PDB file of C-alpha atoms in Angstrom:
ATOM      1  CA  UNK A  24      28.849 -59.610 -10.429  1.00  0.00           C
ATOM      2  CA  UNK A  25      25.135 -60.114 -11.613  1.00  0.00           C
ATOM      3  CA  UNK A  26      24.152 -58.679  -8.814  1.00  0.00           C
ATOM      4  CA  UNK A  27      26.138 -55.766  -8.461  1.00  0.00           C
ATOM      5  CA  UNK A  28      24.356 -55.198 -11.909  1.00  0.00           C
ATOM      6  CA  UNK A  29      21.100 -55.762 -10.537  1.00  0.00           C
ATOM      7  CA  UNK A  30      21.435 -53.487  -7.784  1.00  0.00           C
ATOM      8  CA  UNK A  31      22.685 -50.398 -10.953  1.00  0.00           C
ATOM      9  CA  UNK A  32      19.680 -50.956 -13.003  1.00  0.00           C
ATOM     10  CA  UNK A  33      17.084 -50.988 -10.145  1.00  0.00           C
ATOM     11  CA  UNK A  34      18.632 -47.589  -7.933  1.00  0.00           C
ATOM     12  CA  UNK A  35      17.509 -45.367 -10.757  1.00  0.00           C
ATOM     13  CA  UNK A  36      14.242 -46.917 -11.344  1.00  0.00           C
ATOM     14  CA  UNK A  37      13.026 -47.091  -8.071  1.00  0.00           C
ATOM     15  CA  UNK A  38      14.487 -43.082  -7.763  1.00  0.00           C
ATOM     16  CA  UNK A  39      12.204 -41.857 -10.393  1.00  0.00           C
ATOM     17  CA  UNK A  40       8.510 -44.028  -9.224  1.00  0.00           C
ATOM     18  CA  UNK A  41       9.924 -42.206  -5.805  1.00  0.00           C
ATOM     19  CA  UNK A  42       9.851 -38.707  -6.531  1.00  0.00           C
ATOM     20  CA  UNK A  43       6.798 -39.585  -9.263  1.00  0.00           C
ATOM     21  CA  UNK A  44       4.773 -40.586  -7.273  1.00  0.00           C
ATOM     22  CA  UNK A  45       5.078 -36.952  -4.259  1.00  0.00           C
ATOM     23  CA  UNK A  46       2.246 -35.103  -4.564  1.00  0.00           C
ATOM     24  CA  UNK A  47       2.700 -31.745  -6.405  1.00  0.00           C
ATOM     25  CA  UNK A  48       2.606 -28.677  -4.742  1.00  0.00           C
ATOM     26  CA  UNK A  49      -0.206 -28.169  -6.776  1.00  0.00           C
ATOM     27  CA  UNK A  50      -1.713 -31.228  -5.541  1.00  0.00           C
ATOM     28  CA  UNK A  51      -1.033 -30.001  -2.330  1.00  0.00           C
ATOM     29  CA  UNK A  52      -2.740 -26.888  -2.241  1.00  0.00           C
ATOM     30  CA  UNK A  53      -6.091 -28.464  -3.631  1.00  0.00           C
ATOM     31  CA  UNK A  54      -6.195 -30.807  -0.656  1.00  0.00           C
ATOM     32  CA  UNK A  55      -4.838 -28.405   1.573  1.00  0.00           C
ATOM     33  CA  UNK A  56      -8.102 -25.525   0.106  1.00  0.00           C
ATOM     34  CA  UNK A  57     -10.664 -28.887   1.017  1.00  0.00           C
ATOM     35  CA  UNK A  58      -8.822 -29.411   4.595  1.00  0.00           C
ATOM     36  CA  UNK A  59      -8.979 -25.665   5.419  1.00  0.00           C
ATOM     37  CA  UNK A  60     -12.510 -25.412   4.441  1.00  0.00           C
ATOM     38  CA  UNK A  61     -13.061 -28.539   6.543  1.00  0.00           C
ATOM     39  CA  UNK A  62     -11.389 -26.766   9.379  1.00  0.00           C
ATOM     40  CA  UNK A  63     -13.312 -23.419   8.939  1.00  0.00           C
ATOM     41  CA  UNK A  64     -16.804 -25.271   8.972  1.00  0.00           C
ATOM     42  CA  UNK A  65     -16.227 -27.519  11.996  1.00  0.00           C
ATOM     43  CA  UNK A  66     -16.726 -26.603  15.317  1.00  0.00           C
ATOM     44  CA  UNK A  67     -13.237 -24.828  16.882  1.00  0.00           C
ATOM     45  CA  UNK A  68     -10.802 -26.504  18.525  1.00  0.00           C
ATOM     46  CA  UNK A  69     -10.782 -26.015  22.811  1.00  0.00           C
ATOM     47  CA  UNK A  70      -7.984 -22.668  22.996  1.00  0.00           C
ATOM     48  CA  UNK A  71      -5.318 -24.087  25.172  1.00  0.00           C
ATOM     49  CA  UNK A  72      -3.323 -21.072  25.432  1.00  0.00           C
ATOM     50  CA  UNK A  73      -3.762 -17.420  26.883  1.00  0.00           C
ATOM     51  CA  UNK A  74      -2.109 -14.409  25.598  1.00  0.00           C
ATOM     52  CA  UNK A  75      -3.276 -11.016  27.545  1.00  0.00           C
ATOM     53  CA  UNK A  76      -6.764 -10.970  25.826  1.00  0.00           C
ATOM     54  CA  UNK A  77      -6.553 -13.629  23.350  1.00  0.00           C
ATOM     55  CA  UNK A  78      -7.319 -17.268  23.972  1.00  0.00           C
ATOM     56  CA  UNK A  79      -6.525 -19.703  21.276  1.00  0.00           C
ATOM     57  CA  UNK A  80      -5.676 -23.004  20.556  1.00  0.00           C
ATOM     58  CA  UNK A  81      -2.359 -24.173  19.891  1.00  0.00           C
ATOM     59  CA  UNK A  82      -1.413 -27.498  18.100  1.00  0.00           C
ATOM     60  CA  UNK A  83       0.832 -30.110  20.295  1.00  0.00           C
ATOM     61  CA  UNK A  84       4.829 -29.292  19.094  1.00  0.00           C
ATOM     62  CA  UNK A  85       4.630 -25.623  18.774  1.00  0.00           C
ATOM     63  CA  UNK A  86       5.263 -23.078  20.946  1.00  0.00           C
ATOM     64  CA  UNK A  87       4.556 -19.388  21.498  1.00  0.00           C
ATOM     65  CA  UNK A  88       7.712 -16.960  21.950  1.00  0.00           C
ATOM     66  CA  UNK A  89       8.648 -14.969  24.661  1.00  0.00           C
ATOM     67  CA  UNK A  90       8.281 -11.387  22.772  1.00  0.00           C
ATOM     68  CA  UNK A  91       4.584 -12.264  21.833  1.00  0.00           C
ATOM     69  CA  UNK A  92       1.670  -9.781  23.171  1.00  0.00           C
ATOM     70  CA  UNK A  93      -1.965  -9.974  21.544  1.00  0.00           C
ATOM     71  CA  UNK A  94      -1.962  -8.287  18.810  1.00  0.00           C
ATOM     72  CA  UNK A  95       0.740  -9.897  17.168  1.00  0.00           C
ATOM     73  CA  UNK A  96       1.822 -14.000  18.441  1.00  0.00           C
ATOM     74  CA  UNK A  97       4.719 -15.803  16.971  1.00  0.00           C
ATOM     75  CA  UNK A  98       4.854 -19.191  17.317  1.00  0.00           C
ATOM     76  CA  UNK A  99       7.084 -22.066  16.486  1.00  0.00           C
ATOM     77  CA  UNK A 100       7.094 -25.043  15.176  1.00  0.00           C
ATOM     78  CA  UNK A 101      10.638 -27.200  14.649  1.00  0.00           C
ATOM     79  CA  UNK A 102      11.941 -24.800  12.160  1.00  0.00           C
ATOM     80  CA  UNK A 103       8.801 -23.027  10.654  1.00  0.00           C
ATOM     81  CA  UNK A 104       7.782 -19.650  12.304  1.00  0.00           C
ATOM     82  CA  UNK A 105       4.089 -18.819  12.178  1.00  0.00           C
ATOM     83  CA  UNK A 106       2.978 -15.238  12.807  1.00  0.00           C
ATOM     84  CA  UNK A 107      -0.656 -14.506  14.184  1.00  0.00           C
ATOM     85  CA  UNK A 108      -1.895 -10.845  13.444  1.00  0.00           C
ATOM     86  CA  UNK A 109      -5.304  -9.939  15.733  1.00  0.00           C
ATOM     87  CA  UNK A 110      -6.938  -7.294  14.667  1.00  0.00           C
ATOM     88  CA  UNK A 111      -9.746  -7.024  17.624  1.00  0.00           C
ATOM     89  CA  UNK A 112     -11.295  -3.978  15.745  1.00  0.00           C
ATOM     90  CA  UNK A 113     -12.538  -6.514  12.903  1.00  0.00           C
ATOM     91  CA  UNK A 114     -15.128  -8.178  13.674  1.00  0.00           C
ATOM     92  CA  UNK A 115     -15.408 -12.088  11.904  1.00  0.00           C
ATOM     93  CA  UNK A 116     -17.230 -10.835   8.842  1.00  0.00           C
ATOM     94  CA  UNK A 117     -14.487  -8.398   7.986  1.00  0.00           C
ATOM     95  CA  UNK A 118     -12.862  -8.559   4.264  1.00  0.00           C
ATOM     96  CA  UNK A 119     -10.064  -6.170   5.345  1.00  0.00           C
ATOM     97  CA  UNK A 120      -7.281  -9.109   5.061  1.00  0.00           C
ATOM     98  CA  UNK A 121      -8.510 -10.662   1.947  1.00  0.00           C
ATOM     99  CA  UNK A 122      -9.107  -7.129   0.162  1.00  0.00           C
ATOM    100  CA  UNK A 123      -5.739  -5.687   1.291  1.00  0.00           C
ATOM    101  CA  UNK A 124      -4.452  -8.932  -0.465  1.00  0.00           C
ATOM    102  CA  UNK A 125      -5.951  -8.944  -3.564  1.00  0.00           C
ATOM    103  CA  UNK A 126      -4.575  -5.240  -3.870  1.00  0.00           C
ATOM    104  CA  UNK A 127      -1.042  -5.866  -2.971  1.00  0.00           C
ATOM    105  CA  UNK A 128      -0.316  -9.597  -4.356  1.00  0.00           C
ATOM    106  CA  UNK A 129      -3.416 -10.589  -6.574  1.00  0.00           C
ATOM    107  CA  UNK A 130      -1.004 -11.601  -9.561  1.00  0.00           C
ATOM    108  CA  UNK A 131       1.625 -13.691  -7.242  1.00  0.00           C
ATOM    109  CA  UNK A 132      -1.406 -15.616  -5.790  1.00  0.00           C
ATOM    110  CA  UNK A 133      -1.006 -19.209  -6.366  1.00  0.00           C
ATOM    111  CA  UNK A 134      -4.121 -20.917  -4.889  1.00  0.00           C
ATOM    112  CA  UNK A 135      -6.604 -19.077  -2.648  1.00  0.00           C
ATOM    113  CA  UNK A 136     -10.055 -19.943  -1.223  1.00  0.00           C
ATOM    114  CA  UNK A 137     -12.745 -17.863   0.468  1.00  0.00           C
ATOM    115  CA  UNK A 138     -15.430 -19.402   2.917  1.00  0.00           C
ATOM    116  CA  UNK A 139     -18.381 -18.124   4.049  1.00  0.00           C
ATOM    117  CA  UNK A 140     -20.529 -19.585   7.277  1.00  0.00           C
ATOM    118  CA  UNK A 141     -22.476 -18.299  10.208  1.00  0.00           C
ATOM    119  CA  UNK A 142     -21.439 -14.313   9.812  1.00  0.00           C
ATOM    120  CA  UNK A 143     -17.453 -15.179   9.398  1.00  0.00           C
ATOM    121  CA  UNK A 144     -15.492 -14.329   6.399  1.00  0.00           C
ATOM    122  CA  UNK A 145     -12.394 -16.325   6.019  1.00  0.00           C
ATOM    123  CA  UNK A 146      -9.979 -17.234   3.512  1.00  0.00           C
ATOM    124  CA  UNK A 147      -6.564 -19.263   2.701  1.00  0.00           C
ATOM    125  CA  UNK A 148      -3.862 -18.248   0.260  1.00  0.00           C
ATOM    126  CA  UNK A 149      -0.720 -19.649  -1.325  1.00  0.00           C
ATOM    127  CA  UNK A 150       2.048 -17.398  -2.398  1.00  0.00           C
ATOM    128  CA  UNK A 151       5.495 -18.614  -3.678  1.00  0.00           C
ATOM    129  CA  UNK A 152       8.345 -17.088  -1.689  1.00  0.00           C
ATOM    130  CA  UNK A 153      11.289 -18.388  -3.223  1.00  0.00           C
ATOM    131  CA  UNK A 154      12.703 -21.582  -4.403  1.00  0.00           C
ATOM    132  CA  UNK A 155      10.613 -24.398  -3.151  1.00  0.00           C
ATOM    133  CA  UNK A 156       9.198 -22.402  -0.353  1.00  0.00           C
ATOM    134  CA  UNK A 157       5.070 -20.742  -0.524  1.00  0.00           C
ATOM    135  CA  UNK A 158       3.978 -17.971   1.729  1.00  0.00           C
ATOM    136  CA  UNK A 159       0.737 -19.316   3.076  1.00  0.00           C
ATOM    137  CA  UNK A 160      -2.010 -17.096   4.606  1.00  0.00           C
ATOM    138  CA  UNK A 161      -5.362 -18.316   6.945  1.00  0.00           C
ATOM    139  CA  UNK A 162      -7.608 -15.378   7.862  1.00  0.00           C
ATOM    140  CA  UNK A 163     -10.717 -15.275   9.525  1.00  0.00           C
ATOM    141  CA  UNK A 164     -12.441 -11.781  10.153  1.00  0.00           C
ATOM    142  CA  UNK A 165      -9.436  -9.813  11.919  1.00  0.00           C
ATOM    143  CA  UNK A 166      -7.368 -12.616  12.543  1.00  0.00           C
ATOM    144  CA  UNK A 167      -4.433 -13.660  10.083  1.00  0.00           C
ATOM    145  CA  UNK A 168      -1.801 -16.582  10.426  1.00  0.00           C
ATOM    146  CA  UNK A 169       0.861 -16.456   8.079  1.00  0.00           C
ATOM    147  CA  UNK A 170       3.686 -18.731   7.471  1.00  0.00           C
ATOM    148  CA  UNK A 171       6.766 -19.869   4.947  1.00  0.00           C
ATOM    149  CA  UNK A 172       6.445 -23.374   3.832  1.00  0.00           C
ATOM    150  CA  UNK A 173       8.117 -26.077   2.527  1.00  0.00           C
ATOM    151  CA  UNK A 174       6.229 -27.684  -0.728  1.00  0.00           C
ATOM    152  CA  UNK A 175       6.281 -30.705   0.974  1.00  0.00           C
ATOM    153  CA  UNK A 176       4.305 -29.194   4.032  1.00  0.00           C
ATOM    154  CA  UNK A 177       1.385 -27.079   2.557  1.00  0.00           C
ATOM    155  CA  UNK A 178      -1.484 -29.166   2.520  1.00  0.00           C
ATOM    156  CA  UNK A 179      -0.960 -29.867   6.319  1.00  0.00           C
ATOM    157  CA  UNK A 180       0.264 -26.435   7.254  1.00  0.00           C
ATOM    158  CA  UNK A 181      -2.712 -25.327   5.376  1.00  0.00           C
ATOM    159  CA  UNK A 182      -5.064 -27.182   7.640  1.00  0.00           C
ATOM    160  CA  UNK A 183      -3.279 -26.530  11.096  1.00  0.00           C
ATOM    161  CA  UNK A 184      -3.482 -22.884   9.913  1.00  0.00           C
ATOM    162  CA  UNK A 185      -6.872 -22.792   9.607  1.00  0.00           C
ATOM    163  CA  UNK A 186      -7.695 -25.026  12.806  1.00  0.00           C
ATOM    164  CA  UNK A 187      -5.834 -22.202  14.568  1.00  0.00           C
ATOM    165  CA  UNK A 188      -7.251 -19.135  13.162  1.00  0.00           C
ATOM    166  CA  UNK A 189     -10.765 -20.711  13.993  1.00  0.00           C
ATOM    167  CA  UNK A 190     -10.164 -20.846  17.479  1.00  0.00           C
ATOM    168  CA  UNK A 191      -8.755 -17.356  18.413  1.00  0.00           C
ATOM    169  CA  UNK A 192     -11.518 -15.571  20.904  1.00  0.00           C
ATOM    170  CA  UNK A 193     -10.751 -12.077  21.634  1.00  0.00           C
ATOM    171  CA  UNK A 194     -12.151 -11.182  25.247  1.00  0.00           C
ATOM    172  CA  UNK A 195     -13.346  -7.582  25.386  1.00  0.00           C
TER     173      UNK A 195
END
């Protein structure tokens, strides 16, 4: 009986240091800002994928859908979609992304980073879409990634974002 007692008082206990101690999705978005910055400076990753004119590198578990062409490539991972825009009239110093973004959602923006390095312009952004769901945005020059996010995935999906964005090449 002592034990069944036992078992009562420490379920609740170890419940709450559980969920206390998951990072925030605020927490998450400041390490996901330092991994995407990470990502932007460092060299690009080897593309390992072809679309038409696009080359690009795509992480191990997604896939790229059927109806993609190279201007606009949907990929998948498990049950998140990703979308990649490619504008190849931008070059990597463009703004055109982060401007058009700061006029249409600059007071929904809940994190958001630019980077500068070697003529490219990029930038990650954090939207909330929803209950416990953020849009999240990685742009370099003319190239956007978007995606919808569980809280618990942002800081990673923020990195993988930006890993992919910095390896599109656009052959003319």
């Amino acid at each position: 009986m002592r034990r069944k007692w036992m078992r009562i008082a420490i379920a609740p206990f170890l419940l709450v240091t559980l969920v206390a101690c998951s990072a925030t999705p605020e927490e998450q978005m400041g390490e996901g800002i330092n991994a995407a910055k990470e990502a932007f400076q460092n060299e690009s990753a080897e593309p390992n994928e072809q679309i038409e004119n696009v080359e690009l590198f795509v992480p191990k578990g997604f896939s790229i859908e059927e109806d993609s062409d190279e201007t606009n490539i949907v990929m998948k991972d498990n049950d998140e979609s990703y979308v990649l825009f490619v504008n190849p009239n931008e070059q990597q110093d463009s703004h055109l992304f982060y401007d058009l973004l700061q006029a249409e959602k600059k007071d929904d923006i809940k994190a958001q980073e630019t980077f500068e390095q070697n003529g490219r312009f990029g930038f990650i952004a954090v939207l909330p879409s929803g209950e416990e769901q953020y849009e999240i945005m990685a742009s370099i020059g003319g190239v956007k990634l978007t995606t919808i996010s569980d809280k618990a995935n942002i800081s990673a999906n923020m990195e993988q974002m930006m890993e992919i964005v910095r390896s599109v090449k656009i052959d003319s």
